[in-house]
Coordinates of C-alpha atoms (C1' of nucleotides) in Angstrom, one line a residue:
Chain D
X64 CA -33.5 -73.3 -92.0
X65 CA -35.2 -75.0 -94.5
X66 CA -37.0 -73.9 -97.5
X67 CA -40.9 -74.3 -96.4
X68 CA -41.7 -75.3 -99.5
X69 CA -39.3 -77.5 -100.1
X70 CA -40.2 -79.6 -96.7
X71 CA -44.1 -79.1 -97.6
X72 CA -43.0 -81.0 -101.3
X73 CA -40.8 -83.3 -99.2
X74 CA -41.6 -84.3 -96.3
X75 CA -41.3 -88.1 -96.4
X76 CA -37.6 -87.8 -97.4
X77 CA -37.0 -84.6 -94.9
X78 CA -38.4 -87.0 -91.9
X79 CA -36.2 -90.0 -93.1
X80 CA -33.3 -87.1 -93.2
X81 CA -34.1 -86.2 -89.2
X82 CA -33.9 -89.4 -88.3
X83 CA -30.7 -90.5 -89.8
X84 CA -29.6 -87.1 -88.4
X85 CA -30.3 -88.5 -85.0
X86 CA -32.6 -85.6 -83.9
X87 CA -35.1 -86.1 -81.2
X88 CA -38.8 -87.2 -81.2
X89 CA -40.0 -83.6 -81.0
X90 CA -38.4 -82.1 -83.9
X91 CA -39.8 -84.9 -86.1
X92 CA -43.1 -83.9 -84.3
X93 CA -42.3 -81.0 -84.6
X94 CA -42.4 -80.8 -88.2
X95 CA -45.5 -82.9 -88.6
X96 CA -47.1 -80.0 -86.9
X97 CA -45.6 -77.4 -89.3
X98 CA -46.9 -79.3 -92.5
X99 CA -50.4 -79.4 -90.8
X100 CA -50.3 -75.4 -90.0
X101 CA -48.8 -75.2 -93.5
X102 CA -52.0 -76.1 -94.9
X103 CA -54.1 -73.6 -92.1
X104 CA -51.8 -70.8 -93.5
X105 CA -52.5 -70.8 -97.2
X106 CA -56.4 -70.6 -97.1
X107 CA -55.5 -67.8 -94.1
X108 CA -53.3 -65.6 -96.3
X109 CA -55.6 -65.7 -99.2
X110 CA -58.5 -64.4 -96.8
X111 CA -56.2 -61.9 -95.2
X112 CA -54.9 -61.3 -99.4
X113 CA -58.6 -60.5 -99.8
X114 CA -59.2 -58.6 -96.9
X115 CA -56.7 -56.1 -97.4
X116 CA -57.5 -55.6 -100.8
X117 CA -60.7 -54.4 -100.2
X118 CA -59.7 -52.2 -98.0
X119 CA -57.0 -50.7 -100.1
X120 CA -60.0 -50.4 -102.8
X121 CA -62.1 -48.3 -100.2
X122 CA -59.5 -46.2 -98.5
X123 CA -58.4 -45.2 -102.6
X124 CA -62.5 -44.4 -103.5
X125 CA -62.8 -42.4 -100.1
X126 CA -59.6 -40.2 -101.1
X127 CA -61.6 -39.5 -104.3
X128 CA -64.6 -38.6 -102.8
X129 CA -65.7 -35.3 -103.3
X130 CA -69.2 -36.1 -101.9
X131 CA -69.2 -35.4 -98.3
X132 CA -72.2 -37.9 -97.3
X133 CA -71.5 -40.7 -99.5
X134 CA -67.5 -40.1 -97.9
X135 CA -68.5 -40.5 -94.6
X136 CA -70.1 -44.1 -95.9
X137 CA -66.9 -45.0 -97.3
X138 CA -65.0 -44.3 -94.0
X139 CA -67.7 -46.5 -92.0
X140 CA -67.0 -49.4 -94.7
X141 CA -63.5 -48.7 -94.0
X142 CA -63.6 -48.8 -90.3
X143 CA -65.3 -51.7 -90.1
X144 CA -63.2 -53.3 -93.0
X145 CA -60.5 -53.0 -90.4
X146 CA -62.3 -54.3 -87.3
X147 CA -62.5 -57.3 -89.5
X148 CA -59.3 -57.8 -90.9
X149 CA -57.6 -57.3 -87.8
X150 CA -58.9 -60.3 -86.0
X151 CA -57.3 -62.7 -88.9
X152 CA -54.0 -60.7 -89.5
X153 CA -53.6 -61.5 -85.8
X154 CA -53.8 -65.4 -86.3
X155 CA -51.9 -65.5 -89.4
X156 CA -49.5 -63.5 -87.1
X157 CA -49.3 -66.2 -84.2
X158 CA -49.6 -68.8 -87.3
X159 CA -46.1 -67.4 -89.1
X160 CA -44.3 -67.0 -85.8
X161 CA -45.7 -70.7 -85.1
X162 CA -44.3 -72.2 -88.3
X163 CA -41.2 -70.8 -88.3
X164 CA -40.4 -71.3 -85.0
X165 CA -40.8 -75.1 -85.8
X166 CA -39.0 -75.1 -89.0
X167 CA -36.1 -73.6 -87.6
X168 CA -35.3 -77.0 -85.6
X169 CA -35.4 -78.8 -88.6
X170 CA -31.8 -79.6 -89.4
X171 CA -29.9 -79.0 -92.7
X172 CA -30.7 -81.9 -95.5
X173 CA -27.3 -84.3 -96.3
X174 CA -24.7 -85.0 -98.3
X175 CA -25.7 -88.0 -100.2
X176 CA -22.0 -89.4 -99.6
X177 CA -22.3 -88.7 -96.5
X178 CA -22.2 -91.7 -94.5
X179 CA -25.6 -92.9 -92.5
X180 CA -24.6 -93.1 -88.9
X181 CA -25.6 -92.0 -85.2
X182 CA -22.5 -91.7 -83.6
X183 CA -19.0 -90.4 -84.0
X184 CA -17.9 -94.2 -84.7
X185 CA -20.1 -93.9 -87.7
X186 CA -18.4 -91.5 -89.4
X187 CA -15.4 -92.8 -92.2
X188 CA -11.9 -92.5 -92.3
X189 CA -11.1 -91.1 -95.1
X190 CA -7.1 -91.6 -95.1
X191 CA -4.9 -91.4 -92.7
X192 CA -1.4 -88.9 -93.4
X193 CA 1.9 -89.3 -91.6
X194 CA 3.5 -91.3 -89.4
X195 CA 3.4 -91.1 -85.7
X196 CA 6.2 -90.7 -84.9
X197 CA 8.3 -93.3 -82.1
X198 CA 9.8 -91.8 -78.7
X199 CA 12.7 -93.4 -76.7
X200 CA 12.1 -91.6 -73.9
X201 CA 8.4 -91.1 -71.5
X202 CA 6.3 -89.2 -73.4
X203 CA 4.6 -86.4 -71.8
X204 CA 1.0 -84.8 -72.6
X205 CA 0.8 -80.9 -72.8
X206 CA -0.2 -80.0 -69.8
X207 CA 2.9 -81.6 -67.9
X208 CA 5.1 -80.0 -70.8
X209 CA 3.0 -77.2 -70.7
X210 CA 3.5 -76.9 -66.4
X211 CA 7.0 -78.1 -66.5
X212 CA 8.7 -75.3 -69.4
X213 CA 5.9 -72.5 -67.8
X214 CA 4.4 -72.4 -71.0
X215 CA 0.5 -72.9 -69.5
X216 CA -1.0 -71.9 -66.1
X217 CA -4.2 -73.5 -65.7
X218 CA -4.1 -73.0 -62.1
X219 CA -3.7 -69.2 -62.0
X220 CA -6.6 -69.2 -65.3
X221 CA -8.5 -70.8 -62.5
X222 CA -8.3 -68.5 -59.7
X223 CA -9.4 -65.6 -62.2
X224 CA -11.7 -66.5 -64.5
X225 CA -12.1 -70.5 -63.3
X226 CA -11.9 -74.3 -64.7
X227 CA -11.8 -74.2 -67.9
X228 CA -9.5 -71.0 -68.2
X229 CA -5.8 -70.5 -68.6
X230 CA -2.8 -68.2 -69.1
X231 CA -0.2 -68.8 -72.1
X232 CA 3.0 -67.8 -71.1
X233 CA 6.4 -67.5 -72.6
X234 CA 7.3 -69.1 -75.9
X235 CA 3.5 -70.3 -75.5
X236 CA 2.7 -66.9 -76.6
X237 CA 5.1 -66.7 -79.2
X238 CA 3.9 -70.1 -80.8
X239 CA 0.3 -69.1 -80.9
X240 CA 0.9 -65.8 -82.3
X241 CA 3.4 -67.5 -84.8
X242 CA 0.7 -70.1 -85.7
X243 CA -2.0 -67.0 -86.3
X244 CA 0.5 -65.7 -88.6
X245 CA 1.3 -68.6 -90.3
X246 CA -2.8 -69.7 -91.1
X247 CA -3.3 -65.7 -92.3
X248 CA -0.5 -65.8 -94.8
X249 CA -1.5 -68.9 -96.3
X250 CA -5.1 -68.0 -96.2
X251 CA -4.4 -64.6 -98.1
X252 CA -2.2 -66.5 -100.8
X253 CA -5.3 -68.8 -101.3
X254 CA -7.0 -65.7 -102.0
X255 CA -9.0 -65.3 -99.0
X256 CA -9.6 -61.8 -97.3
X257 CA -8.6 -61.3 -93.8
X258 CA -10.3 -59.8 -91.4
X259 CA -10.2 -59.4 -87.1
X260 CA -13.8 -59.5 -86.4
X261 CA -15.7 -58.6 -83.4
X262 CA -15.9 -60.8 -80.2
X263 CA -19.0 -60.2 -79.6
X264 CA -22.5 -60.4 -81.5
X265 CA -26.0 -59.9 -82.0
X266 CA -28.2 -62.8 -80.7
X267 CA -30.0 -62.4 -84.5
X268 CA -27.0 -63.0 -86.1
X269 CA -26.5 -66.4 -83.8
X270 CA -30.0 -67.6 -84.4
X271 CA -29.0 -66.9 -88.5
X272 CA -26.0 -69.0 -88.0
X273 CA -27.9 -71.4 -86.4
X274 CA -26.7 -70.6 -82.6
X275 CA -29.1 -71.1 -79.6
X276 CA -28.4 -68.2 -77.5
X277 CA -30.2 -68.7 -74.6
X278 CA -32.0 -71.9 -73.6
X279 CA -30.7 -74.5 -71.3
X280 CA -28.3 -76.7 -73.3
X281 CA -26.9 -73.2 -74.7
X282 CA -22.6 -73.4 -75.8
X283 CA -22.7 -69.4 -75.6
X284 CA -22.2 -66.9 -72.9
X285 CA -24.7 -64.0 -73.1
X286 CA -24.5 -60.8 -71.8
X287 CA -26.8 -59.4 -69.3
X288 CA -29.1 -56.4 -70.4
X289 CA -27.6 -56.5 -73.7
X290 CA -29.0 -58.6 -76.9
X291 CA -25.8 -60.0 -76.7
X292 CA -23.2 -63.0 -76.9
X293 CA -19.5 -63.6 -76.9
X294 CA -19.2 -65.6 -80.2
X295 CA -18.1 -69.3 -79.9
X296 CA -16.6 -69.3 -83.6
X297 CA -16.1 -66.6 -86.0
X298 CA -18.1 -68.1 -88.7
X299 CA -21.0 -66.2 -86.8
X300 CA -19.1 -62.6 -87.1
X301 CA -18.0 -63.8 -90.8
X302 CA -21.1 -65.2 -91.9
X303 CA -23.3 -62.4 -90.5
X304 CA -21.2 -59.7 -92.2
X305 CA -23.2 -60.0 -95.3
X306 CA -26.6 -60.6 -93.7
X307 CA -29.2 -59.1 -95.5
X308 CA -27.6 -58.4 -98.7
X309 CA -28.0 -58.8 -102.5
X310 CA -24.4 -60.1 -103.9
X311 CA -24.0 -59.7 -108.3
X312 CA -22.9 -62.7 -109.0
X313 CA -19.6 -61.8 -110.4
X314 CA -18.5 -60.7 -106.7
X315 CA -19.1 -64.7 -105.7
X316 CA -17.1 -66.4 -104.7
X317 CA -16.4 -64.0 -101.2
X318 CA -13.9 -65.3 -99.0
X319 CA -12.8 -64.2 -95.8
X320 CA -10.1 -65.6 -93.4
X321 CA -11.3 -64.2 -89.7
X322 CA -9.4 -63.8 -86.6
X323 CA -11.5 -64.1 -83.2
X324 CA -11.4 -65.1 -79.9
X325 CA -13.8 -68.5 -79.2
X326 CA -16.0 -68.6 -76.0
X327 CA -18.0 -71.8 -75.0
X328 CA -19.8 -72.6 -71.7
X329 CA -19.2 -76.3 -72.6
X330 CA -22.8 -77.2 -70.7
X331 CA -22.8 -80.7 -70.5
X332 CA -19.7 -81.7 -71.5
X333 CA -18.8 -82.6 -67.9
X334 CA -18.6 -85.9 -68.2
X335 CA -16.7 -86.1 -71.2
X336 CA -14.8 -83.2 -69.8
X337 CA -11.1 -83.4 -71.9
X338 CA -7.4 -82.5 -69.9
X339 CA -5.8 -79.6 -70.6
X340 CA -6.5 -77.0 -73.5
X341 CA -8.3 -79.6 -75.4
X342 CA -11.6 -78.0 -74.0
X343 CA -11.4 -74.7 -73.1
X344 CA -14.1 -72.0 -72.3
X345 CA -12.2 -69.8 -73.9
X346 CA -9.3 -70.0 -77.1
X347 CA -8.0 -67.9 -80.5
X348 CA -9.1 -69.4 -84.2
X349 CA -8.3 -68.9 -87.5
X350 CA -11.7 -69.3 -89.1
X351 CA -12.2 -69.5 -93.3
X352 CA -15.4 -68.5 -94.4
X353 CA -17.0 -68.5 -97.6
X354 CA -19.7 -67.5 -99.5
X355 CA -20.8 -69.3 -103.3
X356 CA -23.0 -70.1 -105.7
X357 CA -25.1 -73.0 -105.0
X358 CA -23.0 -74.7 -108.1
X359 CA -19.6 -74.2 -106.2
X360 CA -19.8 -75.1 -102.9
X361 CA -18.9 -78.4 -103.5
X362 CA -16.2 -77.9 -104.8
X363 CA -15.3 -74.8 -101.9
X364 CA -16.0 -77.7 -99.6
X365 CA -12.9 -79.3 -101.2
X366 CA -10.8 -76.8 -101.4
X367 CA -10.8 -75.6 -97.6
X368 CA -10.5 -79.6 -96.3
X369 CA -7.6 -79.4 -98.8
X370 CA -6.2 -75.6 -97.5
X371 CA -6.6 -77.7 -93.5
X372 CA -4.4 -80.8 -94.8
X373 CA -1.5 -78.1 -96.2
X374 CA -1.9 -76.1 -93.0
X375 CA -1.2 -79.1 -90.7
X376 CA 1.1 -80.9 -93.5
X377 CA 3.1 -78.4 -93.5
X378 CA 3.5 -78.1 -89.5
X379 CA 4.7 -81.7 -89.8
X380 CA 1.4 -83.1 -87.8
X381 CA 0.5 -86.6 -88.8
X382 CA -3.5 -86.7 -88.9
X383 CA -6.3 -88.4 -90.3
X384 CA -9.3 -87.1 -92.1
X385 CA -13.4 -87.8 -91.0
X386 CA -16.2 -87.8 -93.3
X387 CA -18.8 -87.0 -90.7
X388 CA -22.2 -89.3 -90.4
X389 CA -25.0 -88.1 -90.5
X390 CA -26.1 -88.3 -86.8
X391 CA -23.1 -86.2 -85.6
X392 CA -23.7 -82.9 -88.3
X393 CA -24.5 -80.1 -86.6
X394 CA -27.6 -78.6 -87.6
X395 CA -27.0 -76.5 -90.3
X396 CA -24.2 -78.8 -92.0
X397 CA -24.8 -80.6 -95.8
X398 CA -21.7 -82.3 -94.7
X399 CA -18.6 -81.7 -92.7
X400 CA -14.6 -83.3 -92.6
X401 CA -12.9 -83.4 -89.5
X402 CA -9.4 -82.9 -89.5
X403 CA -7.8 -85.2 -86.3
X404 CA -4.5 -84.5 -85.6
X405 CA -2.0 -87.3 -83.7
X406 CA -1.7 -86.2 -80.3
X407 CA 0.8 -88.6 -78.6
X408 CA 0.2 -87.2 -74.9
X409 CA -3.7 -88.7 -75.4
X410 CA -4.9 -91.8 -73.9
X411 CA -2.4 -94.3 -73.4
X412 CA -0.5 -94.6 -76.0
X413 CA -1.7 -91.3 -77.9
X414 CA -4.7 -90.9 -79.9
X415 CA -6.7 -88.7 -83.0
X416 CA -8.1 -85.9 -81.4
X417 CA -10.1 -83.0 -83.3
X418 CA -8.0 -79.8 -84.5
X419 CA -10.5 -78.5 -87.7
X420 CA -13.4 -78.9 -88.8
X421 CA -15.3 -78.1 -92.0
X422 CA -19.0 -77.5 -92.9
X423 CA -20.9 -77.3 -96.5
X424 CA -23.7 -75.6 -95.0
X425 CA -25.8 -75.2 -98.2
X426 CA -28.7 -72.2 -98.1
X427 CA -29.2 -73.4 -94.5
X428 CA -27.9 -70.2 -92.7
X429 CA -28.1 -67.9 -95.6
X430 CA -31.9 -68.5 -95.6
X431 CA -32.4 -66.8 -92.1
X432 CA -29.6 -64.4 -92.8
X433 CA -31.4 -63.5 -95.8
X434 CA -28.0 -63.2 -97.9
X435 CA -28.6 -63.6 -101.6
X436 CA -27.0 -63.0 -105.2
X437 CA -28.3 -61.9 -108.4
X438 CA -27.6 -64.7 -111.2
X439 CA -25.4 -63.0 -114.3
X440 CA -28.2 -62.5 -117.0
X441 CA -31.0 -63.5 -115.2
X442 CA -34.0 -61.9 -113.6
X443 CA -34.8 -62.7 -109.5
X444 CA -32.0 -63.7 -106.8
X445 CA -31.2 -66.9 -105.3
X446 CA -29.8 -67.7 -101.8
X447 CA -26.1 -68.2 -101.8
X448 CA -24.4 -71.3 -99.9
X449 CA -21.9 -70.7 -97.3
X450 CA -18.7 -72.8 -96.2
X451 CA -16.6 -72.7 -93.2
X452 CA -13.5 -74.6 -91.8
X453 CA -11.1 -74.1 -88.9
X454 CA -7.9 -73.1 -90.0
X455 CA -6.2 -73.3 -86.6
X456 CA -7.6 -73.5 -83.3
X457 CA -4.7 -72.3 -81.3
X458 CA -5.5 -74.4 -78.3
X459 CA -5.7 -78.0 -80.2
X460 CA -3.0 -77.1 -82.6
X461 CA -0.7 -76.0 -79.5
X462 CA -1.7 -79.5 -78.1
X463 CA -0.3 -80.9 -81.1
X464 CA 2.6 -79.2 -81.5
X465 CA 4.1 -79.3 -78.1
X466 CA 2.7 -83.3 -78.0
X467 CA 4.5 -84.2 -81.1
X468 CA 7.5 -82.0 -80.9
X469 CA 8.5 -82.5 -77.5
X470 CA 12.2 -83.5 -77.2
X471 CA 14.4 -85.9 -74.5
X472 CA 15.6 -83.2 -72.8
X473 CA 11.5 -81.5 -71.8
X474 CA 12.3 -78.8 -74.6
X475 CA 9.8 -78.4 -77.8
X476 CA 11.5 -78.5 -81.2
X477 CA 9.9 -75.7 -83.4
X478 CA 8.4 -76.3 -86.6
X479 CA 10.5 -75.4 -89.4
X480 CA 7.9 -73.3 -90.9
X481 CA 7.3 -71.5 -87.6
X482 CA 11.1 -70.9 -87.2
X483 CA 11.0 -67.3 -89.0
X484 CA 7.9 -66.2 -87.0
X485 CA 9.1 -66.9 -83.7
X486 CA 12.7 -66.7 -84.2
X487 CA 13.9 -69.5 -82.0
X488 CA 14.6 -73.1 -83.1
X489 CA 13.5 -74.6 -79.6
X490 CA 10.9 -73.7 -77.6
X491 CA 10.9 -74.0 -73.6
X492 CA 14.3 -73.0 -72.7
X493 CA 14.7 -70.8 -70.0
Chain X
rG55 C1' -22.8 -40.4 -71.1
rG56 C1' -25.1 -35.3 -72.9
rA57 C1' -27.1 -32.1 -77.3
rG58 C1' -28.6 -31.9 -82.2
rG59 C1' -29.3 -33.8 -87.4
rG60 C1' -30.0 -38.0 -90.9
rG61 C1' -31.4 -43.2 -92.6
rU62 C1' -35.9 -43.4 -99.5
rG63 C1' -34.8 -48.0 -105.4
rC64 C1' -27.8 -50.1 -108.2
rC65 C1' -26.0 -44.7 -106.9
rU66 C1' -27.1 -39.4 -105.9
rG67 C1' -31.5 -37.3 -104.4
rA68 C1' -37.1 -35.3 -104.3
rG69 C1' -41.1 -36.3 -101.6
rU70 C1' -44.7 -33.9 -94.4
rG71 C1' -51.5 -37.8 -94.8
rG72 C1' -55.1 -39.7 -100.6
rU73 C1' -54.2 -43.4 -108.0
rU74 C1' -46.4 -42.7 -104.9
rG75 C1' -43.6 -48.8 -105.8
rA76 C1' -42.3 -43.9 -105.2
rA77 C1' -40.1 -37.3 -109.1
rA78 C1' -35.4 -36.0 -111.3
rG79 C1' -30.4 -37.0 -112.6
rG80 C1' -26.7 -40.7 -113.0
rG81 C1' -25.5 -45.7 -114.0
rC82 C1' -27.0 -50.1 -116.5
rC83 C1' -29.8 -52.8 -120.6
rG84 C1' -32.2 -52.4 -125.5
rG85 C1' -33.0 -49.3 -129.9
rU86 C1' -32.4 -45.0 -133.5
rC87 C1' -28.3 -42.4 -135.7
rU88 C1' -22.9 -44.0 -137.4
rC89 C1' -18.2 -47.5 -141.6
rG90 C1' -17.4 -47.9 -136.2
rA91 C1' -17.5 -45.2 -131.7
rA92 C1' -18.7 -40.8 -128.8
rA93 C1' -22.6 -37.4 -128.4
rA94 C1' -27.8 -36.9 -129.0
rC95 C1' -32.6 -38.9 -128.9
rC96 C1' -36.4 -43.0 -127.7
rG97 C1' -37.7 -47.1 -124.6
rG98 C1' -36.7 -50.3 -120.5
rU99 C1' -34.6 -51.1 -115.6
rG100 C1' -36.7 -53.7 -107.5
rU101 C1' -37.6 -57.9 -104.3
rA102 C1' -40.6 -61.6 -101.9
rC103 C1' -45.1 -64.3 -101.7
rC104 C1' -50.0 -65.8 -103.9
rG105 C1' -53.4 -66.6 -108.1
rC106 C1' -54.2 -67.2 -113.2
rA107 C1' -56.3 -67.5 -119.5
rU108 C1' -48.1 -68.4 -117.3
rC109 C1' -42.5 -66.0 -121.8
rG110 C1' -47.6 -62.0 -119.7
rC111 C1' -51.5 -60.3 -116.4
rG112 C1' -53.8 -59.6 -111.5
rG113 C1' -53.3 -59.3 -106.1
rU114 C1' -50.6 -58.7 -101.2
rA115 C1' -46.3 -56.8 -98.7
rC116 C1' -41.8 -53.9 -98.5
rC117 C1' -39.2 -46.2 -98.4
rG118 C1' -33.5 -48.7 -91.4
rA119 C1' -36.5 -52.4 -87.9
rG120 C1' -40.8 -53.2 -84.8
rG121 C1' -45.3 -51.2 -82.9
rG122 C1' -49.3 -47.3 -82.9
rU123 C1' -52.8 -43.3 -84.9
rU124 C1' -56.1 -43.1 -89.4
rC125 C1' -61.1 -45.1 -94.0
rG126 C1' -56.0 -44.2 -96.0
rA127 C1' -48.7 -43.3 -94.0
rA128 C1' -42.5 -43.0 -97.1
rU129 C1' -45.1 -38.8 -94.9
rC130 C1' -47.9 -38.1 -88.0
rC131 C1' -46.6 -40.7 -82.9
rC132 C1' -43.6 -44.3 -79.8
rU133 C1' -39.5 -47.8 -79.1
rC134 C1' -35.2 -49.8 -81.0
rC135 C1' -31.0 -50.1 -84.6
rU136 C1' -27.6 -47.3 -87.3
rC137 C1' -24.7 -43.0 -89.4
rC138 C1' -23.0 -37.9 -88.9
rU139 C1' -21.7 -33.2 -86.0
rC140 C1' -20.6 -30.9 -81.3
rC141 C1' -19.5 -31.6 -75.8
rG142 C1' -17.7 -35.0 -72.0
rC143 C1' -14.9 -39.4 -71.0
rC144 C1' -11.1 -42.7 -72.5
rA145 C1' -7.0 -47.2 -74.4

RNA sequence: GGAGGGGUGCCUGAGUGGUUGAAAGGGCCGGUCUCGAAAACCGGUGUACCGCAUCGCGGUACCGAGGGUUCGAAUCCCUCCUCCUCCGCCA
């Protein structure tokens, strides 16, 4: 969320922000509301301030006491001291709760490069890399090559889990366990730590990250009688490792490559509802996270769109690069890049389709995780910034590879920097 | 799942109702001593928020989290989280 003070000093350019960010009516009203109980608060906490200090002042002269009868006065000033102050602690309470709640909706502030948009149209191409390549022969989309070489079974991930669910099979397996591999290495030379976090997390940590749990347009599953949720992304594991900590400075930055499994209900996605693994309720990802200085991030931001452009460069995947607009960020995003890889088994004649994705999410999620670093030399602590960005989504980057490596004869070339992980130059063969 | 024992400041670790935001030691920072260093000695060393006569002072909160008892709680009670030991179960 965002600094309270910050909005409260800004709030003409914080509403202009919402609105660019395409958020509904209610949040904007939302935050109208927050500025007015802002200004209830402060004269609240200063009586509450003043409440409790005379009270403190009593309860210290009544330990002193020695005086039996004018004691017993100082506990009746106490007493009622307290029948007083408990009335308004109670509406600052409800008056806290009442902000916050409200301030958590507001999303993250923007990039100032980022471009001014509501829709995914609105958002620029930044360059397009590689060539599509040209097929003499039908080309096939991944499901048929997945069906056909008995690589996917969406029909068996049906019956026992249902839409939406699937089984990799054969060299299927080999490729996504190759392509795991493959992101980890790279990710450890780029000096990132890795680490196979849990599936599973605490509805807190969510809310930090800037997850809706439970709710009616909720992306997670929750688990009954348990404060609980399978974790869409490992940014939330990642991210919520350090929550409520103190980092020195010279630790920053802290960089951590995560393996986890994704689950996503996909609620209302229906009717943009996408063939094959392109949206799944379930899939692996090879998640980067990172924690920096408010200085850095930037250029962090850089640096992992540059670490997804080598990872899909060097799989030979021609794709194109999105400076997100402003109405499609998430909530807590500065800015985000979209890495869209070629997938020639889309549409008619193929088409971009979304593999990675990046996020500069400022303070934004550190400010509810309460994670924050001591500056070298100085007194006081600051909030850090945190980054994330896909590595590999093993569904969409198994999409890509079989769409774009697919041969004449039905089988899948491998790429050649796969070749030593899986040990076989084609995939498919029986 | 059962039984028991813990969670205190950067670290170790005192503290079972009243000037305790918290002893002591370590670490760290500054100083004295020294040609320099070590040792020794002296001093300092939390965070957030609010106010002000704003390089400092005052106030409020924080001793795993949240409630409760009390004039007053790190200290008592309840719930939860978490760690350890033993038993059971188990990949």
């Amino acid at each position: 969320m965002l600094d309270l003070k910050y909005v409260v000093a800004n709030a003409e350019s914080v509403r202009q922000n919402c609105k660019n960010r395409n958020v509904p009516q209610d949040v904007i009203d939302d935050l109208d509301r927050a500025l007015a109980l802002d200004l209830e608060r402060k004269t609240l906490v200063k009586q509450v301030e003043e409440m409790r200090r005379r009270q403190n002042e009593v309860a210290q002269a009544t330990g002193k006491e020695r005086d039996a009868e004018r004691r017993a006065a100082l506990v009746e000033e106490g007493k009622s001291l307290k029948t007083a102050a408990a009335h308004e602690e109670e509406k600052l309470r409800l008056l806290d709760g009442e902000i916050a709640q409200r301030l958590k909706r507001i999303p993250n502030l923007t990039h100032p490069d980022a471009p001014i948009g509501q829709t995914e149209g609105d958002s620029k191409e930044l360059r397009k890399v590689g060539t599509p390549r040209s097929f003499d022969f039908p080309v096939r989309d991944h499901v048929e090559i997945g069906k056909a070489l008995d690589l996917i079974d969406f029909e068996t991930g049906g019956k026992v889990s249902g839409a939406g669910f699937y089984f990799l099979k054969n060299d299927a397996v080999l490729l996504d366990l190759a392509l795991q591999q493959f992101a980890v290495r790279k990710l450890i030379e780029r000096g990132f730590t890795p680490v196979i976090t849990p599936d599973l997390a605490r509805n807190s940590i969510l809310e930090g990250i800037g997850f809706t749990p439970r709710g009616a347009e909720t992306q997670v599953y929750s688990i009954e009688e348990a404060d609980l949720s399978l974790v869409g992304t490992a940014e939330i594991t990642l991210g919520g490792m350090l929550a409520d900590t103190v980092i020195d400075e010279a630790q920053l930055p802290i960089r951590f490559v995560g393996v986890s499994h994704c689950f996503r209900t996909e609620a209302g996605a229906a009717g943009r509802a996408s063939r094959g693994l392109y949206r799944v309720h379930q899939f692996t990802k090879v998640e980067m996270f990172a924690f920096t200085t408010p200085e850095s991030s930037g250029a962090m931001h850089s640096t992992m769109l540059e670490i997804e452009e080598d990872l899909f460069q060097a799989l030979g995947i021609p794709y194109r690069v999105l400076d997100i607009c402003s109405g499609d960020l998430g909530g807590p995003a500065y800015r985000k890049f979209d890495l869209e890889a070629w997938m020639p088994g889309r549409g008619e004649t193929g088409e971009y389709g979304e593999v990675t994705s990046t996020s500069d999410c400022t303070d934004y999620q550190s400010r509810r995780l309460n994670i924050r670093y001591r500056p070298t030399g100085q007194k006081g602590t600051r909030f850090v910034h945190t980054l994330n960005g896909t590595a590999v989504a093993l569904s969409r980057a198994i999409i890509a590879i079989l769409e774009n490596y697919q041969r004449g004869d039905g089988l899948i070339d491998t790429p050649d920097v796969l070749k030593p992980l899986i040990g076989k130059d084609v995939l498919g063969a029986k």
